[in-house]
Amino acid sequence: MTRTQVAIIGAGPSGLLLSQLLHLHGIDSVVLERQSRSYVEARIRAGVLEQGTVELLHKAGVGERLQRERLVHDGFGLGFGGRNFRIDLKRLAGQSVSVYGQTEVTKDLMDARLASGAKLIFEAADVTVSGIDGGRPTVRYTHGGASHELHCDYVAGCDGYHGICRQSVPAAAIQAFERVYPFGWLGVLADVPPATHEIVYSNHARGFAMCSMRSLTRSRYYIQCASDERLDAWSDARFWDELRARLPAEVAEAVTTGPSIEKSIAPLRSFVVEPMQFGSLFLVGDAAHIVPPTGAKGLNLAAADVRVLYQALVERYRTGSGELLERYSETCLRRIWKVVRFSWWFTSLMHKFDDDPFAHRIQLADLDYLTGSAAAQTSIAENYVGLPFERPL
Ligand SMILES: Cc1cc2nc3c(=O)[nH]c(=O)nc-3n(C[C@H](O)[C@H](O)[C@H](O)COP(=O)(O)OP(=O)(O)OC[C@H]3O[C@@H](n4cnc5c(N)ncnc54)[C@H](O)[C@@H]3O)c2cc1C
């Protein structure tokens, strides 16, 4: 039997960041991760960080490489009707975003945690959580063939959409809100220079396309595909042809093609559970909410939850007051629903939902309106760079 203050389930960005911030404030935690370290480090996912996320990573002491290697973007492009219209984030919202892959964020956090002797247990199987409603939480798991028991004050459920923490809450105590979109994203990662300096989101009659990047030599491209699309139906050549067909001509001409180093299909959904706390269990990041990747909010929203939870735990251990902890769910959900709304709106604006030409004309009118309205551009810019926080860091 082992004891810790906070048991953290999942070593994704939420779990690692929470554990690191707690450690810097003298709070002990144990992180249990189902996968191996190499698997977690290699997972290709998000790439755009809001300024608030960058500041939190600095606060966690893992901002040095990020500061050096990130690409700072002062704007992004909206492709439609053959043109690429720039949203000037810096001018409209006074902030920029940083391009720095989730794989790098994970590596930096993992290195920092391991360097300070963190209790990080990979390949922890059969994790179960009990006693969360009685104030004596226990986490059981098997590791290396042996059974283990971990006693703690609090459990942080950082185990993603498919994790066990959300499922440990009685069904009657939790409500889920969900929208599944009738399409997915086919993504390709390639070691070729990006077509554009800034990210481009393109609305096209054939479907959505996106030009993104991880560095000046590594590009990430996406095209909208059917939800049941088969990956083996997409050769690299077919992908590049379809991508270019959906981009404004000036962007399409700038695409450098090359062999893919990763190709995957991600489903798109909006999902939120309320509340995010049950007794001493706190749900964090993808365990509590999912947004479609249009607008790059998933990782940033996870970091925003961590920010609220670590401050609440620090206050709890420093002063004995559980006030911030009790407000955790309410504080997070206010931000989450605004971000869910933005991601849903941006997804609805840019994707092809059906063959209805009326719907496409309405999207084009919406985009055309945006190009002529400073108010509409400011609204999209404010949401894209990240909404303000209730409490300072
Ligand atoms: C394919 C894909 C592409 C994405 N692209 C983008 C993007 O472009 N932009 C963006 O902003 N966001 C994107 N996201 C979302 C973003 O990656 C997530 O929001 C982010 O990873 C959330 O971090 P997390 O730590 O909360 O959850 P996760 O990263 O899912 O981490 C959860 C961890 O818990 C572990 N775990 C699960 N179950 C158990 C268990 N039973 N026991 C122990 N450990 C467990 C998992 O192995 C995992 O390591 C993408 C997500 C996916 C899946």
Tab-separated table of C-alpha atoms and ligand atoms in Angstrom:
chain	number	residue	atom	x	y	z
A	1	MET	CA	0.000	0.000	0.000
A	2	THR	CA	1.307	3.481	-0.952
A	3	ARG	CA	0.023	6.925	0.004
A	4	THR	CA	0.059	10.187	-1.900
A	5	GLN	CA	-1.833	13.454	-1.767
A	6	VAL	CA	-3.120	13.436	-5.353
A	7	ALA	CA	-3.438	10.311	-7.530
A	8	ILE	CA	-3.343	11.321	-11.186
A	9	ILE	CA	-4.722	8.881	-13.760
A	10	GLY	CA	-3.217	9.447	-17.219
A	11	ALA	CA	0.122	10.880	-18.372
A	12	GLY	CA	-1.171	12.961	-21.272
A	13	PRO	CA	-0.601	16.723	-21.196
A	14	SER	CA	-3.239	17.214	-18.438
A	15	GLY	CA	-1.802	14.650	-16.043
A	16	LEU	CA	1.849	15.583	-16.576
A	17	LEU	CA	1.236	19.332	-16.306
A	18	LEU	CA	-0.871	18.970	-13.155
A	19	SER	CA	1.713	16.727	-11.541
A	20	GLN	CA	4.523	19.173	-12.391
A	21	LEU	CA	2.692	22.248	-11.060
A	22	LEU	CA	1.712	20.427	-7.857
A	23	HIS	CA	5.321	19.294	-7.388
A	24	LEU	CA	6.568	22.906	-7.667
A	25	HIS	CA	4.166	23.784	-4.820
A	26	GLY	CA	5.270	20.927	-2.594
A	27	ILE	CA	2.232	18.710	-3.236
A	28	ASP	CA	2.953	15.021	-3.752
A	29	SER	CA	1.346	13.058	-6.586
A	30	VAL	CA	1.604	9.681	-8.315
A	31	VAL	CA	0.819	9.436	-12.038
A	32	LEU	CA	-0.538	6.147	-13.394
A	33	GLU	CA	-0.406	5.693	-17.178
A	34	ARG	CA	-1.796	2.737	-19.106
A	35	GLN	CA	0.599	3.035	-22.053
A	36	SER	CA	4.406	2.870	-22.286
A	37	ARG	CA	6.521	6.022	-22.130
A	38	SER	CA	7.562	5.731	-25.798
A	39	TYR	CA	3.937	5.338	-26.910
A	40	VAL	CA	2.844	8.457	-25.024
A	41	GLU	CA	5.800	10.468	-26.342
A	42	ALA	CA	5.181	9.509	-29.969
A	43	ARG	CA	1.435	10.279	-30.104
A	44	ILE	CA	0.821	12.914	-32.815
A	45	ARG	CA	-1.921	15.353	-31.888
A	46	ALA	CA	-2.359	19.079	-31.290
A	47	GLY	CA	0.019	21.833	-32.385
A	48	VAL	CA	-1.290	25.317	-31.563
A	49	LEU	CA	-0.841	26.857	-28.098
A	50	GLU	CA	-2.697	29.903	-26.804
A	51	GLN	CA	-0.638	32.512	-24.949
A	52	GLY	CA	-2.309	31.450	-21.681
A	53	THR	CA	-1.090	27.868	-22.221
A	54	VAL	CA	2.430	29.103	-23.025
A	55	GLU	CA	2.442	31.132	-19.777
A	56	LEU	CA	1.262	28.128	-17.773
A	57	LEU	CA	4.035	25.969	-19.265
A	58	HIS	CA	6.556	28.649	-18.260
A	59	LYS	CA	5.063	28.666	-14.778
A	60	ALA	CA	5.574	24.887	-14.722
A	61	GLY	CA	9.267	25.412	-15.551
A	62	VAL	CA	9.066	23.785	-18.991
A	63	GLY	CA	9.018	26.886	-21.171
A	64	GLU	CA	12.668	27.101	-22.193
A	65	ARG	CA	12.699	24.878	-25.316
A	66	LEU	CA	9.199	26.075	-26.193
A	67	GLN	CA	10.404	29.686	-26.135
A	68	ARG	CA	13.344	28.790	-28.386
A	69	GLU	CA	11.669	26.518	-30.912
A	70	ARG	CA	8.064	27.697	-31.183
A	71	LEU	CA	6.793	29.479	-34.283
A	72	VAL	CA	4.885	32.609	-33.325
A	73	HIS	CA	1.837	33.260	-35.501
A	74	ASP	CA	0.256	36.717	-35.507
A	75	GLY	CA	-2.602	35.627	-37.766
A	76	PHE	CA	-4.212	32.803	-39.739
A	77	GLY	CA	-5.905	32.435	-43.108
A	78	LEU	CA	-9.489	31.698	-44.092
A	79	GLY	CA	-9.656	30.187	-47.559
A	80	PHE	CA	-12.932	30.419	-49.478
A	81	GLY	CA	-14.203	31.384	-52.923
A	82	GLY	CA	-10.667	31.124	-54.345
A	83	ARG	CA	-9.091	33.647	-51.915
A	84	ASN	CA	-7.136	33.480	-48.666
A	85	PHE	CA	-8.317	36.129	-46.210
A	86	ARG	CA	-6.039	36.863	-43.253
A	87	ILE	CA	-7.344	37.268	-39.696
A	88	ASP	CA	-4.817	39.542	-37.982
A	89	LEU	CA	-4.796	38.154	-34.431
A	90	LYS	CA	-2.207	40.566	-33.108
A	91	ARG	CA	-4.021	43.672	-34.337
A	92	LEU	CA	-7.533	42.490	-33.511
A	93	ALA	CA	-6.989	40.677	-30.212
A	94	GLY	CA	-3.553	41.914	-29.119
A	95	GLN	CA	-2.074	38.408	-28.903
A	96	SER	CA	-0.404	35.724	-31.003
A	97	VAL	CA	-0.520	31.918	-30.877
A	98	SER	CA	2.462	29.539	-30.768
A	99	VAL	CA	2.967	26.532	-32.991
A	100	TYR	CA	4.685	23.823	-30.903
A	101	GLY	CA	3.635	20.184	-31.167
A	102	GLN	CA	1.851	18.335	-28.378
A	103	THR	CA	4.568	15.674	-28.716
A	104	GLU	CA	7.143	18.320	-27.719
A	105	VAL	CA	5.012	19.595	-24.815
A	106	THR	CA	4.699	15.990	-23.596
A	107	LYS	CA	8.461	15.379	-23.934
A	108	ASP	CA	9.329	18.569	-22.019
A	109	LEU	CA	6.909	17.713	-19.214
A	110	MET	CA	8.019	14.095	-19.050
A	111	ASP	CA	11.700	15.102	-18.846
A	112	ALA	CA	10.966	17.646	-16.105
A	113	ARG	CA	8.922	15.162	-14.081
A	114	LEU	CA	11.459	12.359	-14.358
A	115	ALA	CA	14.380	14.723	-13.568
A	116	SER	CA	12.746	15.636	-10.263
A	117	GLY	CA	12.201	12.003	-9.303
A	118	ALA	CA	8.472	11.916	-10.020
A	119	LYS	CA	6.418	8.821	-9.312
A	120	LEU	CA	5.340	8.130	-12.865
A	121	ILE	CA	4.170	4.581	-13.446
A	122	PHE	CA	3.849	3.517	-17.081
A	123	GLU	CA	2.021	0.405	-18.252
A	124	ALA	CA	-0.243	0.464	-15.196
A	125	ALA	CA	-3.072	-1.952	-16.047
A	126	ASP	CA	-6.602	-2.512	-14.693
A	127	VAL	CA	-6.748	0.872	-12.932
A	128	THR	CA	-9.868	1.250	-10.750
A	129	VAL	CA	-10.980	4.126	-8.541
A	130	SER	CA	-13.106	3.640	-5.410
A	131	GLY	CA	-14.096	5.525	-2.262
A	132	ILE	CA	-14.390	8.861	-4.081
A	133	ASP	CA	-17.734	9.681	-2.453
A	134	GLY	CA	-16.613	8.830	1.082
A	135	GLY	CA	-13.469	10.940	1.400
A	136	ARG	CA	-11.133	7.888	1.386
A	137	PRO	CA	-10.241	7.403	-2.260
A	138	THR	CA	-8.285	4.335	-3.276
A	139	VAL	CA	-6.778	3.582	-6.660
A	140	ARG	CA	-5.966	-0.037	-7.483
A	141	TYR	CA	-3.872	-1.188	-10.432
A	142	THR	CA	-1.566	-3.923	-11.594
A	143	HIS	CA	2.005	-3.329	-12.679
A	144	GLY	CA	4.624	-5.884	-13.678
A	145	GLY	CA	2.174	-8.670	-12.797
A	146	ALA	CA	1.641	-7.476	-9.180
A	147	SER	CA	-1.431	-5.780	-7.674
A	148	HIS	CA	-0.987	-2.371	-6.031
A	149	GLU	CA	-3.099	-0.071	-3.891
A	150	LEU	CA	-2.709	3.709	-3.714
A	151	HIS	CA	-4.430	5.774	-1.022
A	152	CYS	CA	-4.864	9.499	-1.586
A	153	ASP	CA	-6.792	12.659	-0.688
A	154	TYR	CA	-7.914	13.426	-4.240
A	155	VAL	CA	-8.031	11.710	-7.642
A	156	ALA	CA	-7.437	13.710	-10.829
A	157	GLY	CA	-9.056	11.941	-13.784
A	158	CYS	CA	-6.702	12.984	-16.601
A	159	ASP	CA	-7.270	9.795	-18.579
A	160	GLY	CA	-8.836	11.164	-21.755
A	161	TYR	CA	-12.120	10.439	-23.486
A	162	HIS	CA	-11.784	6.637	-23.235
A	163	GLY	CA	-10.508	6.577	-19.639
A	164	ILE	CA	-12.037	4.930	-16.584
A	165	CYS	CA	-12.428	7.930	-14.282
A	166	ARG	CA	-15.570	9.358	-15.871
A	167	GLN	CA	-17.028	5.833	-15.877
A	168	SER	CA	-16.355	5.572	-12.124
A	169	VAL	CA	-18.971	8.257	-11.433
A	170	PRO	CA	-22.516	6.859	-10.919
A	171	ALA	CA	-24.552	7.506	-14.093
A	172	ALA	CA	-27.244	9.385	-12.152
A	173	ALA	CA	-24.679	11.924	-10.870
A	174	ILE	CA	-23.414	13.046	-14.251
A	175	GLN	CA	-24.944	14.402	-17.457
A	176	ALA	CA	-23.338	14.170	-20.896
A	177	PHE	CA	-23.937	16.556	-23.818
A	178	GLU	CA	-22.783	15.362	-27.219
A	179	ARG	CA	-22.744	16.197	-30.908
A	180	VAL	CA	-21.109	13.773	-33.335
A	181	TYR	CA	-20.257	15.330	-36.706
A	182	PRO	CA	-20.976	13.373	-39.889
A	183	PHE	CA	-17.314	13.487	-41.016
A	184	GLY	CA	-13.739	13.057	-39.820
A	185	TRP	CA	-10.310	14.548	-40.536
A	186	LEU	CA	-7.704	12.675	-42.557
A	187	GLY	CA	-4.333	14.025	-41.430
A	188	VAL	CA	-0.887	13.695	-43.001
A	189	LEU	CA	2.423	14.614	-41.386
A	190	ALA	CA	5.333	15.104	-43.815
A	191	ASP	CA	8.877	16.420	-43.621
A	192	VAL	CA	8.328	19.139	-46.217
A	193	PRO	CA	8.362	22.922	-45.722
A	194	PRO	CA	4.880	24.327	-44.986
A	195	ALA	CA	2.951	25.900	-47.881
A	196	THR	CA	2.229	29.023	-45.833
A	197	HIS	CA	3.813	30.876	-42.894
A	198	GLU	CA	0.498	30.805	-41.051
A	199	ILE	CA	-2.229	28.177	-40.688
A	200	VAL	CA	-4.921	28.210	-43.386
A	201	TYR	CA	-8.463	26.849	-42.875
A	202	SER	CA	-10.188	26.345	-46.215
A	203	ASN	CA	-13.895	26.050	-47.005
A	204	HIS	CA	-14.457	24.310	-50.352
A	205	ALA	CA	-17.385	22.720	-52.167
A	206	ARG	CA	-15.408	19.411	-52.081
A	207	GLY	CA	-14.998	19.688	-48.294
A	208	PHE	CA	-12.770	21.340	-45.693
A	209	ALA	CA	-8.957	21.401	-45.894
A	210	MET	CA	-6.299	22.770	-43.572
A	211	CYS	CA	-2.624	23.703	-43.908
A	212	SER	CA	-0.729	23.538	-40.654
A	213	MET	CA	2.811	22.854	-39.507
A	214	ARG	CA	4.948	21.686	-36.602
A	215	SER	CA	8.169	23.469	-37.654
A	216	LEU	CA	9.722	25.168	-40.688
A	217	THR	CA	10.525	21.726	-42.113
A	218	ARG	CA	7.556	19.628	-40.951
A	219	SER	CA	4.018	20.143	-42.267
A	220	ARG	CA	0.669	18.880	-41.004
A	221	TYR	CA	-2.195	18.846	-43.501
A	222	TYR	CA	-5.791	17.746	-43.058
A	223	ILE	CA	-8.756	17.141	-45.326
A	224	GLN	CA	-12.333	16.453	-44.312
A	225	CYS	CA	-13.285	12.826	-45.024
A	226	ALA	CA	-16.252	10.506	-44.455
A	227	SER	CA	-16.599	9.216	-40.866
A	228	ASP	CA	-16.162	5.635	-42.112
A	229	GLU	CA	-13.294	6.476	-44.505
A	230	ARG	CA	-10.652	3.745	-44.887
A	231	LEU	CA	-7.067	4.875	-44.420
A	232	ASP	CA	-5.709	2.386	-46.968
A	233	ALA	CA	-7.873	4.028	-49.656
A	234	TRP	CA	-5.640	7.112	-49.399
A	235	SER	CA	-2.258	6.859	-51.099
A	236	ASP	CA	-0.009	9.879	-50.536
A	237	ALA	CA	-0.591	10.943	-54.170
A	238	ARG	CA	-4.385	10.878	-53.752
A	239	PHE	CA	-4.123	12.892	-50.543
A	240	TRP	CA	-1.936	15.622	-52.083
A	241	ASP	CA	-4.224	15.931	-55.128
A	242	GLU	CA	-7.343	16.256	-52.989
A	243	LEU	CA	-5.686	18.715	-50.609
A	244	ARG	CA	-4.609	21.016	-53.440
A	245	ALA	CA	-8.030	20.836	-55.081
A	246	ARG	CA	-9.589	22.266	-51.883
A	247	LEU	CA	-7.174	25.161	-51.323
A	248	PRO	CA	-7.137	28.675	-52.839
A	249	ALA	CA	-4.892	28.554	-55.956
A	250	GLU	CA	-2.067	30.669	-54.445
A	251	VAL	CA	-1.861	28.297	-51.441
A	252	ALA	CA	-2.252	25.108	-53.526
A	253	GLU	CA	0.648	26.163	-55.753
A	254	ALA	CA	2.889	26.593	-52.699
A	255	VAL	CA	2.282	23.055	-51.343
A	256	THR	CA	5.440	20.937	-51.372
A	257	THR	CA	4.573	17.257	-51.482
A	258	GLY	CA	6.591	14.363	-50.079
A	259	PRO	CA	6.199	10.986	-48.406
A	260	SER	CA	3.916	10.963	-45.367
A	261	ILE	CA	5.554	10.010	-42.060
A	262	GLU	CA	2.177	9.628	-40.348
A	263	LYS	CA	-1.363	9.338	-41.679
A	264	SER	CA	-4.464	8.991	-39.531
A	265	ILE	CA	-8.196	9.601	-39.382
A	266	ALA	CA	-9.775	11.364	-36.400
A	267	PRO	CA	-13.532	11.466	-35.761
A	268	LEU	CA	-15.027	14.852	-34.865
A	269	ARG	CA	-17.265	15.373	-31.855
A	270	SER	CA	-18.292	17.931	-29.269
A	271	PHE	CA	-18.758	16.400	-25.822
A	272	VAL	CA	-19.117	17.809	-22.299
A	273	VAL	CA	-19.970	16.211	-18.959
A	274	GLU	CA	-21.436	18.091	-16.022
A	275	PRO	CA	-20.377	18.320	-13.287
A	276	MET	CA	-16.628	17.712	-13.532
A	277	GLN	CA	-16.326	16.810	-9.855
A	278	PHE	CA	-17.766	13.898	-7.951
A	279	GLY	CA	-16.660	13.740	-4.300
A	280	SER	CA	-12.868	13.688	-4.330
A	281	LEU	CA	-12.621	12.887	-8.068
A	282	PHE	CA	-11.933	15.769	-10.471
A	283	LEU	CA	-12.221	15.210	-14.229
A	284	VAL	CA	-9.644	17.140	-16.263
A	285	GLY	CA	-9.132	17.713	-20.022
A	286	ASP	CA	-10.416	15.190	-22.552
A	287	ALA	CA	-11.857	13.037	-19.749
A	288	ALA	CA	-14.520	15.748	-19.320
A	289	HIS	CA	-14.807	17.364	-22.735
A	290	ILE	CA	-13.924	16.979	-26.399
A	291	VAL	CA	-14.052	19.620	-29.105
A	292	PRO	CA	-13.607	19.172	-32.853
A	293	PRO	CA	-10.032	20.252	-33.745
A	294	THR	CA	-11.180	23.235	-35.885
A	295	GLY	CA	-9.786	26.187	-33.943
A	296	ALA	CA	-7.148	24.078	-32.077
A	297	LYS	CA	-8.773	24.194	-28.657
A	298	GLY	CA	-8.529	20.646	-27.186
A	299	LEU	CA	-5.078	20.890	-25.632
A	300	ASN	CA	-5.593	24.516	-24.585
A	301	LEU	CA	-8.832	23.651	-22.828
A	302	ALA	CA	-7.107	20.792	-21.007
A	303	ALA	CA	-4.409	23.224	-19.823
A	304	ALA	CA	-7.119	25.669	-18.669
A	305	ASP	CA	-8.668	22.937	-16.449
A	306	VAL	CA	-5.244	22.143	-14.988
A	307	ARG	CA	-4.722	25.811	-14.208
A	308	VAL	CA	-7.963	25.950	-12.190
A	309	LEU	CA	-7.392	22.612	-10.409
A	310	TYR	CA	-3.777	23.181	-9.388
A	311	GLN	CA	-4.587	26.623	-7.968
A	312	ALA	CA	-7.509	25.128	-6.025
A	313	LEU	CA	-5.367	22.280	-4.642
A	314	VAL	CA	-2.584	24.682	-3.673
A	315	GLU	CA	-5.098	26.796	-1.780
A	316	ARG	CA	-6.579	23.695	-0.132
A	317	TYR	CA	-3.205	22.448	1.151
A	318	ARG	CA	-1.868	25.907	2.021
A	319	THR	CA	-4.884	27.351	3.846
A	320	GLY	CA	-7.201	24.402	4.432
A	321	SER	CA	-9.933	26.136	2.418
A	322	GLY	CA	-11.785	23.956	-0.067
A	323	GLU	CA	-13.664	26.891	-1.597
A	324	LEU	CA	-11.845	26.935	-4.950
A	325	LEU	CA	-12.047	23.139	-5.189
A	326	GLU	CA	-15.792	23.275	-4.668
A	327	ARG	CA	-16.045	25.805	-7.500
A	328	TYR	CA	-13.757	23.804	-9.836
A	329	SER	CA	-16.508	22.399	-12.019
A	330	GLU	CA	-18.451	25.647	-12.272
A	331	THR	CA	-15.319	27.715	-13.036
A	332	CYS	CA	-14.105	25.316	-15.750
A	333	LEU	CA	-17.512	24.824	-17.368
A	334	ARG	CA	-18.045	28.546	-17.934
A	335	ARG	CA	-14.944	28.605	-20.139
A	336	ILE	CA	-15.552	25.150	-21.640
A	337	TRP	CA	-19.016	25.959	-23.000
A	338	LYS	CA	-17.726	29.141	-24.655
A	339	VAL	CA	-14.922	27.159	-26.280
A	340	VAL	CA	-17.306	24.345	-27.260
A	341	ARG	CA	-19.513	26.983	-28.878
A	342	PHE	CA	-16.582	28.509	-30.807
A	343	SER	CA	-15.257	25.136	-32.011
A	344	TRP	CA	-18.771	24.060	-33.072
A	345	TRP	CA	-19.363	27.386	-34.869
A	346	PHE	CA	-16.008	27.321	-36.674
A	347	THR	CA	-16.544	23.668	-37.654
A	348	SER	CA	-20.041	24.495	-38.958
A	349	LEU	CA	-18.707	27.444	-40.962
A	350	MET	CA	-15.861	25.564	-42.659
A	351	HIS	CA	-17.112	22.003	-43.353
A	352	LYS	CA	-19.376	20.428	-45.922
A	353	PHE	CA	-22.297	18.819	-44.078
A	354	ASP	CA	-24.260	17.619	-47.116
A	355	ASP	CA	-24.764	18.320	-50.820
A	356	ASP	CA	-27.164	21.207	-50.192
A	357	PRO	CA	-25.950	24.158	-52.342
A	358	PHE	CA	-28.041	26.565	-50.223
A	359	ALA	CA	-26.047	25.629	-47.111
A	360	HIS	CA	-22.765	26.257	-48.951
A	361	ARG	CA	-23.960	29.662	-50.190
A	362	ILE	CA	-24.850	30.609	-46.597
A	363	GLN	CA	-21.340	29.638	-45.439
A	364	LEU	CA	-19.782	31.731	-48.217
A	365	ALA	CA	-22.011	34.687	-47.298
A	366	ASP	CA	-20.978	34.324	-43.656
A	367	LEU	CA	-17.290	34.337	-44.655
A	368	ASP	CA	-17.789	37.277	-47.019
A	369	TYR	CA	-19.540	39.196	-44.219
A	370	LEU	CA	-16.585	38.456	-41.934
A	371	THR	CA	-14.113	40.006	-44.405
A	372	GLY	CA	-16.047	43.297	-44.312
A	373	SER	CA	-16.783	43.461	-40.584
A	374	ALA	CA	-14.133	44.451	-38.042
A	375	ALA	CA	-16.530	43.316	-35.285
A	376	ALA	CA	-16.873	39.803	-36.746
A	377	GLN	CA	-13.091	39.520	-37.276
A	378	THR	CA	-12.430	40.675	-33.711
A	379	SER	CA	-14.841	38.079	-32.371
A	380	ILE	CA	-13.098	35.203	-34.188
A	381	ALA	CA	-9.651	36.569	-33.198
A	382	GLU	CA	-10.582	36.892	-29.489
A	383	ASN	CA	-11.771	33.299	-29.392
A	384	TYR	CA	-8.825	31.967	-31.410
A	385	VAL	CA	-6.113	33.463	-29.171
A	386	GLY	CA	-7.936	32.259	-26.048
A	387	LEU	CA	-10.500	33.867	-23.755
A	388	PRO	CA	-9.340	35.673	-20.597
A	389	PHE	CA	-9.026	33.822	-17.281
A	390	GLU	CA	-10.939	34.517	-14.073
A	391	ARG	CA	-7.828	34.457	-11.839
A	392	PRO	CA	-4.270	35.635	-12.584
A	393	LEU	CA	-1.510	33.012	-12.681
B	1	LIG	C1	-6.133	12.137	-33.212
B	1	LIG	C2	-6.252	13.418	-32.410
B	1	LIG	C3	-5.872	14.641	-32.992
B	1	LIG	C4	-5.969	15.832	-32.274
B	1	LIG	N1	-5.597	17.009	-32.851
B	1	LIG	C5	-5.712	18.157	-32.133
B	1	LIG	C6	-5.357	19.412	-32.676
B	1	LIG	O1	-4.923	19.511	-33.808
B	1	LIG	N2	-5.495	20.520	-31.894
B	1	LIG	C7	-5.950	20.461	-30.591
B	1	LIG	O2	-6.019	21.464	-29.871
B	1	LIG	N3	-6.291	19.293	-30.064
B	1	LIG	C8	-6.185	18.167	-30.796
B	1	LIG	N4	-6.532	16.991	-30.230
B	1	LIG	C9	-6.983	17.047	-28.871
B	1	LIG	C10	-5.798	17.081	-27.891
B	1	LIG	O3	-4.797	16.222	-28.336
B	1	LIG	C11	-6.349	16.687	-26.538
B	1	LIG	O4	-7.310	17.661	-26.156
B	1	LIG	C12	-5.293	16.532	-25.456
B	1	LIG	O5	-4.463	15.430	-25.720
B	1	LIG	C13	-5.966	16.374	-24.091
B	1	LIG	O6	-5.024	15.981	-23.149
B	1	LIG	P1	-5.426	15.033	-21.938
B	1	LIG	O7	-4.167	14.855	-21.156
B	1	LIG	O8	-6.624	15.589	-21.266
B	1	LIG	O9	-5.887	13.659	-22.591
B	1	LIG	P2	-5.031	12.607	-23.415
B	1	LIG	O10	-3.985	13.272	-24.219
B	1	LIG	O11	-6.008	11.729	-24.107
B	1	LIG	O12	-4.278	11.770	-22.298
B	1	LIG	C14	-4.932	10.802	-21.512
B	1	LIG	C15	-3.926	9.782	-21.023
B	1	LIG	O13	-4.570	8.854	-20.160
B	1	LIG	C16	-4.144	7.555	-20.471
B	1	LIG	N5	-5.183	6.611	-20.046
B	1	LIG	C17	-6.377	6.354	-20.631
B	1	LIG	N6	-7.056	5.435	-19.949
B	1	LIG	C18	-6.276	5.090	-18.904
B	1	LIG	C19	-6.439	4.177	-17.839
B	1	LIG	N7	-7.533	3.395	-17.741
B	1	LIG	N8	-5.460	4.065	-16.932
B	1	LIG	C20	-4.345	4.832	-17.015
B	1	LIG	N9	-4.128	5.723	-18.016
B	1	LIG	C21	-5.094	5.835	-18.940
B	1	LIG	C22	-3.936	7.592	-21.971
B	1	LIG	O14	-3.073	6.552	-22.416
B	1	LIG	C23	-3.335	8.971	-22.165
B	1	LIG	O15	-1.932	8.957	-22.053
B	1	LIG	C24	-6.450	15.792	-30.944
B	1	LIG	C25	-6.827	14.578	-30.374
B	1	LIG	C26	-6.750	13.393	-31.092
B	1	LIG	C27	-7.180	12.094	-30.442
